[in-house]
Every structure is written in structure tokens, then in C-alpha cells.
Amino acid sequence: MMLVLNARPKPVHIDPKKTAVVVVDMQNAFVSAGGMFDLAGIDISGAAPAIEANKRLLGVARENGVPVVYLQMSYRPDLSDAGDPSSPNYQKELGMVLMRERPELRGRLSVDDSWDWRIVDALKPEPGDQVIRKSRYSGFCNTGLEAYLRAREIRYLLFTGVATNICVDATARDAYMLEFWPILIEDAINHSGPDFNRQSTLWNFENALGWVTRTDMVVEALQMQAAEPLLT
């Protein structure tokens, strides 16, 4: 039983019973004033519309029995899972860099139970949602994400969140390599850096790694499924 989802480069057939929404890192760190991105001077003006798109999408997904999986960038307070100086994550991940350069921020950026670490209030997980912590860009790296999806026979992944060109990209690429179907919801994600980062990621998924759609298209497909017999 398949559902037709309008997408680029062409409509994609998905099984709604084998579909999940993966919400990537919608945390204060990346979307809120005073969070890590904001402190680093990264433009977060695109976060507000992405949050609104997520609110609408997640409500409809839950109403139609589509699982919602949150990924949450997270370090232990002692940073023991962040990597030592020999780790590229230690050298390059923004939170680690800022906490070294600005000692007053140590223990505040993406660290368990900090304000920065929390999923933004507007998208707070609800009972039945799954939250999976990660300490690298990809949600599949040293986490239980793949096992969670396999146990539920989920194959089709609708990606939202931040940043389009970093953690969304890394997780969705790994999804492709692991034989999941990655579908980016372009108005429910927000990028970091120049806009060509967003354009590049969307081009890659439209042409080589998956599909690109919008919130309205997903909502329309799920609501049609609820109102009519599933398309075959």
C-alpha cells in the first residue's frame, strides 16, 4: 500500500506505515537567540519559519500515526564523548571550538541538560516520540537510530531540522547509504552559512541522494491517505 508524495525530481511512492519524520537538532543551540549559532554570528533568521513548518508537519504526522524521531546533539558534562585533540570533531565542531576560544562558555554549548541543549519549546517532544542523542553530525554515528528504524521496518525518512548543510545532510547521506529513502522537507529545515550551502544540499538530494519536498506536499498526502483508500 503506497502513497504518492509530490517531490523533486519527481513524485515518490512511500509506504506511510514504513515512514518516519526525523527532526534534526531543533535545539536552542541552533534556532534560538542566545544559542550557539547566534553567539557565533550565524544568521538564524530562517529558524522561525522552519519551526512553524515543523509544528504543522509534526501535528499531522502524529494524527496519522507517523512516528516522530528527534535527534539531539549532546555532550556529557565532562565532554568525554566529544573527542580528544586527535579527533576531528574536537577540532571542527562549532561548540567545541567556541568553548575553547571562550572559556566562559565551557559546559554551556550542547551539553546535557543545558539550555542550549534543549529542544526548542515550540517543538517539544510529545509522549510516543523518540529522542535519540548524538555526539557527531550524523544521527547514525554511534547511536541507536538505525536499530530503532529497523525494528519498526521503517524505510522512508522525512527530514526536517538544522543545519541543512551539516547535520541534516550528514544524517540523510548516511540514510541513503544504509538503504533508507531520504526525503528533505525544504521549508522545514534551515542552513548555516551562505545560501549556496542550502542550494548545494538540496541539489545533491534532488539529483543524486534522495528527494526534496515541502511541508504542504507531505500534509496533503497524509490527509488524502486519511480521507481516502490508500493509492496502490
CSV table of C-alpha atoms in Angstrom, one decimal:
chain,number,residue,atom,x,y,z
A,1,MET,CA,0.0,0.0,0.0
A,2,MET,CA,1.8,3.1,-1.2
A,3,LEU,CA,1.2,6.8,-1.1
A,4,VAL,CA,2.2,9.3,-3.8
A,5,LEU,CA,4.2,12.2,-2.4
A,6,ASN,CA,4.8,15.2,-4.7
A,7,ALA,CA,8.5,15.8,-4.7
A,8,ARG,CA,11.5,16.7,-6.8
A,9,PRO,CA,12.8,15.5,-9.2
A,10,LYS,CA,9.6,13.5,-9.5
A,11,PRO,CA,6.9,12.1,-7.2
A,12,VAL,CA,8.0,9.4,-4.9
A,13,HIS,CA,5.9,6.4,-3.7
A,14,ILE,CA,6.2,5.9,0.1
A,15,ASP,CA,4.5,3.4,2.4
A,16,PRO,CA,3.1,5.6,5.3
A,17,LYS,CA,3.3,2.6,7.6
A,18,LYS,CA,7.0,2.5,7.0
A,19,THR,CA,7.6,6.2,7.2
A,20,ALA,CA,9.0,8.4,10.0
A,21,VAL,CA,9.8,12.1,10.4
A,22,VAL,CA,13.3,12.7,11.6
A,23,VAL,CA,13.7,16.1,13.3
A,24,VAL,CA,17.4,17.0,13.4
A,25,ASP,CA,18.8,19.2,16.2
A,26,MET,CA,15.9,21.6,16.6
A,27,GLN,CA,17.6,22.9,19.8
A,28,ASN,CA,18.1,26.3,21.3
A,29,ALA,CA,21.8,26.0,20.2
A,30,PHE,CA,20.8,26.2,16.6
A,31,VAL,CA,17.5,28.1,16.4
A,32,SER,CA,17.2,30.5,19.4
A,33,ALA,CA,18.6,33.9,20.1
A,34,GLY,CA,21.5,33.5,22.6
A,35,GLY,CA,22.1,29.9,21.4
A,36,MET,CA,25.4,28.6,19.9
A,37,PHE,CA,24.7,29.6,16.3
A,38,ASP,CA,23.6,33.1,17.4
A,39,LEU,CA,26.7,33.5,19.6
A,40,ALA,CA,28.9,32.5,16.7
A,41,GLY,CA,27.3,35.2,14.4
A,42,ILE,CA,25.4,32.7,12.2
A,43,ASP,CA,22.2,34.1,10.8
A,44,ILE,CA,19.3,32.3,12.4
A,45,SER,CA,16.5,34.3,10.8
A,46,GLY,CA,15.4,31.2,8.8
A,47,ALA,CA,14.8,29.3,12.0
A,48,ALA,CA,11.4,30.8,12.8
A,49,PRO,CA,9.6,29.8,9.6
A,50,ALA,CA,11.3,26.3,9.8
A,51,ILE,CA,9.9,26.0,13.3
A,52,GLU,CA,6.4,26.9,12.1
A,53,ALA,CA,6.6,24.4,9.3
A,54,ASN,CA,7.7,21.7,11.7
A,55,LYS,CA,4.8,22.4,14.1
A,56,ARG,CA,2.3,21.9,11.3
A,57,LEU,CA,4.0,18.9,9.9
A,58,LEU,CA,4.5,17.1,13.2
A,59,GLY,CA,0.9,17.6,14.2
A,60,VAL,CA,-0.4,16.0,11.0
A,61,ALA,CA,2.2,13.2,11.2
A,62,ARG,CA,1.2,12.3,14.8
A,63,GLU,CA,-2.5,12.4,13.8
A,64,ASN,CA,-1.8,9.9,11.1
A,65,GLY,CA,0.3,7.5,13.1
A,66,VAL,CA,3.7,8.5,11.5
A,67,PRO,CA,6.5,8.2,14.1
A,68,VAL,CA,8.4,11.3,15.1
A,69,VAL,CA,12.1,10.8,15.9
A,70,TYR,CA,14.1,13.7,17.4
A,71,LEU,CA,17.9,13.8,17.1
A,72,GLN,CA,19.6,15.9,19.8
A,73,MET,CA,23.2,17.0,19.6
A,74,SER,CA,24.6,16.2,23.0
A,75,TYR,CA,27.8,16.0,25.0
A,76,ARG,CA,28.3,14.7,28.5
A,77,PRO,CA,29.2,17.5,31.0
A,78,ASP,CA,32.9,16.3,31.1
A,79,LEU,CA,32.9,16.3,27.2
A,80,SER,CA,34.2,12.7,27.3
A,81,ASP,CA,32.2,11.8,24.2
A,82,ALA,CA,33.2,14.9,22.3
A,83,GLY,CA,36.7,13.6,21.3
A,84,ASP,CA,40.2,14.5,22.4
A,85,PRO,CA,42.6,16.7,20.4
A,86,SER,CA,43.2,13.9,18.0
A,87,SER,CA,39.6,13.9,16.9
A,88,PRO,CA,38.3,16.0,14.0
A,89,ASN,CA,35.1,16.6,16.0
A,90,TYR,CA,37.2,18.2,18.8
A,91,GLN,CA,38.9,20.4,16.2
A,92,LYS,CA,36.0,21.4,14.0
A,93,GLU,CA,32.6,21.1,15.7
A,94,LEU,CA,31.4,24.6,16.5
A,95,GLY,CA,30.5,24.1,20.1
A,96,MET,CA,33.9,22.6,20.9
A,97,VAL,CA,35.7,25.4,19.1
A,98,LEU,CA,33.7,28.1,20.9
A,99,MET,CA,34.1,26.6,24.3
A,100,ARG,CA,37.9,26.5,23.8
A,101,GLU,CA,38.1,30.0,22.5
A,102,ARG,CA,35.6,31.5,25.1
A,103,PRO,CA,36.2,29.8,28.4
A,104,GLU,CA,33.0,31.4,29.9
A,105,LEU,CA,31.0,29.2,27.5
A,106,ARG,CA,32.6,25.9,28.7
A,107,GLY,CA,29.9,23.5,29.7
A,108,ARG,CA,27.1,25.6,28.2
A,109,LEU,CA,27.0,24.6,24.5
A,110,SER,CA,25.2,21.4,23.5
A,111,VAL,CA,26.0,19.9,26.9
A,112,ASP,CA,23.4,17.6,28.6
A,113,ASP,CA,20.7,19.5,30.5
A,114,SER,CA,21.9,22.9,29.5
A,115,TRP,CA,19.5,25.5,28.0
A,116,ASP,CA,21.5,25.4,24.7
A,117,TRP,CA,21.0,21.6,24.5
A,118,ARG,CA,17.2,21.6,25.0
A,119,ILE,CA,14.9,21.1,22.0
A,120,VAL,CA,13.1,24.4,21.4
A,121,ASP,CA,9.9,24.7,23.4
A,122,ALA,CA,7.7,25.2,20.3
A,123,LEU,CA,8.7,21.7,19.2
A,124,LYS,CA,8.9,19.9,22.5
A,125,PRO,CA,8.7,16.1,22.0
A,126,GLU,CA,5.3,14.6,22.9
A,127,PRO,CA,4.6,11.2,24.5
A,128,GLY,CA,5.3,8.5,21.9
A,129,ASP,CA,8.0,10.5,20.2
A,130,GLN,CA,11.5,9.0,20.2
A,131,VAL,CA,14.5,11.2,21.2
A,132,ILE,CA,18.0,9.9,20.2
A,133,ARG,CA,21.1,11.7,21.4
A,134,LYS,CA,24.1,12.0,19.2
A,135,SER,CA,27.6,13.5,19.6
A,136,ARG,CA,28.5,13.7,15.9
A,137,TYR,CA,26.9,15.4,12.9
A,138,SER,CA,25.3,12.2,11.7
A,139,GLY,CA,22.4,10.7,13.6
A,140,PHE,CA,23.6,7.3,12.6
A,141,CYS,CA,27.0,7.6,14.2
A,142,ASN,CA,27.3,5.6,17.4
A,143,THR,CA,23.6,5.9,18.1
A,144,GLY,CA,20.5,3.6,18.3
A,145,LEU,CA,18.8,5.3,15.3
A,146,GLU,CA,19.3,2.5,12.8
A,147,ALA,CA,18.2,-0.2,15.3
A,148,TYR,CA,15.1,1.8,16.1
A,149,LEU,CA,14.1,2.2,12.5
A,150,ARG,CA,14.9,-1.4,11.5
A,151,ALA,CA,12.9,-2.8,14.4
A,152,ARG,CA,9.8,-0.9,13.1
A,153,GLU,CA,10.5,-1.8,9.5
A,154,ILE,CA,10.8,1.9,8.6
A,155,ARG,CA,12.3,2.7,5.2
A,156,TYR,CA,11.1,6.2,4.3
A,157,LEU,CA,12.6,9.2,6.2
A,158,LEU,CA,11.2,12.7,6.1
A,159,PHE,CA,14.0,15.0,7.3
A,160,THR,CA,13.5,18.4,9.0
A,161,GLY,CA,15.7,20.5,11.2
A,162,VAL,CA,19.2,22.1,11.2
A,163,ALA,CA,21.5,22.6,9.7
A,164,THR,CA,20.5,21.7,6.2
A,165,ASN,CA,24.1,21.5,5.0
A,166,ILE,CA,25.7,19.9,8.1
A,167,CYS,CA,23.7,17.6,10.4
A,168,VAL,CA,20.7,17.1,8.1
A,169,ASP,CA,23.0,16.5,5.2
A,170,ALA,CA,25.2,14.1,7.2
A,171,THR,CA,22.3,12.1,8.6
A,172,ALA,CA,20.4,11.9,5.3
A,173,ARG,CA,23.5,10.9,3.4
A,174,ASP,CA,24.1,8.0,5.8
A,175,ALA,CA,20.4,7.1,5.5
A,176,TYR,CA,20.9,6.8,1.7
A,177,MET,CA,24.0,4.6,2.2
A,178,LEU,CA,22.0,2.3,4.6
A,179,GLU,CA,19.2,1.8,2.1
A,180,PHE,CA,16.7,4.2,3.7
A,181,TRP,CA,14.9,6.6,1.4
A,182,PRO,CA,15.9,10.2,2.4
A,183,ILE,CA,13.4,12.9,1.7
A,184,LEU,CA,14.3,16.5,2.7
A,185,ILE,CA,11.4,18.9,3.5
A,186,GLU,CA,13.0,22.1,2.3
A,187,ASP,CA,10.8,24.7,4.2
A,188,ALA,CA,11.2,22.8,7.5
A,189,ILE,CA,15.0,22.9,7.5
A,190,ASN,CA,17.4,25.8,8.0
A,191,HIS,CA,21.0,26.1,6.8
A,192,SER,CA,24.1,27.7,8.2
A,193,GLY,CA,26.4,30.0,6.3
A,194,PRO,CA,25.9,31.3,2.8
A,195,ASP,CA,22.7,30.4,0.9
A,196,PHE,CA,24.7,28.4,-1.6
A,197,ASN,CA,25.1,25.8,1.2
A,198,ARG,CA,21.4,25.3,1.2
A,199,GLN,CA,21.2,25.2,-2.6
A,200,SER,CA,24.1,22.7,-2.8
A,201,THR,CA,22.5,20.3,-0.3
A,202,LEU,CA,19.1,20.5,-2.0
A,203,TRP,CA,20.7,20.0,-5.4
A,204,ASN,CA,22.6,16.9,-4.2
A,205,PHE,CA,19.5,15.3,-2.8
A,206,GLU,CA,17.3,16.1,-5.7
A,207,ASN,CA,19.7,14.8,-8.2
A,208,ALA,CA,21.8,12.1,-6.5
A,209,LEU,CA,20.9,11.2,-3.0
A,210,GLY,CA,17.1,11.3,-2.5
A,211,TRP,CA,14.2,13.7,-2.9
A,212,VAL,CA,13.1,17.2,-1.9
A,213,THR,CA,9.6,18.2,-1.0
A,214,ARG,CA,7.7,20.8,1.1
A,215,THR,CA,5.5,20.7,4.2
A,216,ASP,CA,2.3,21.3,2.2
A,217,MET,CA,3.0,18.3,0.0
A,218,VAL,CA,3.5,16.0,2.9
A,219,VAL,CA,0.4,17.3,4.8
A,220,GLU,CA,-1.7,17.0,1.6
A,221,ALA,CA,-0.5,13.4,1.0
A,222,LEU,CA,-1.1,12.3,4.6
A,223,GLN,CA,-4.6,13.9,4.8
A,224,MET,CA,-5.6,12.3,1.5
A,225,GLN,CA,-4.5,9.0,2.9
A,226,ALA,CA,-6.7,9.6,5.9
A,227,ALA,CA,-9.7,10.6,3.8
A,228,GLU,CA,-9.5,8.0,1.1
A,229,PRO,CA,-8.3,4.4,0.5
A,230,LEU,CA,-4.5,4.3,0.0
A,231,LEU,CA,-3.3,4.6,-3.5
A,232,THR,CA,-1.7,1.5,-5.0
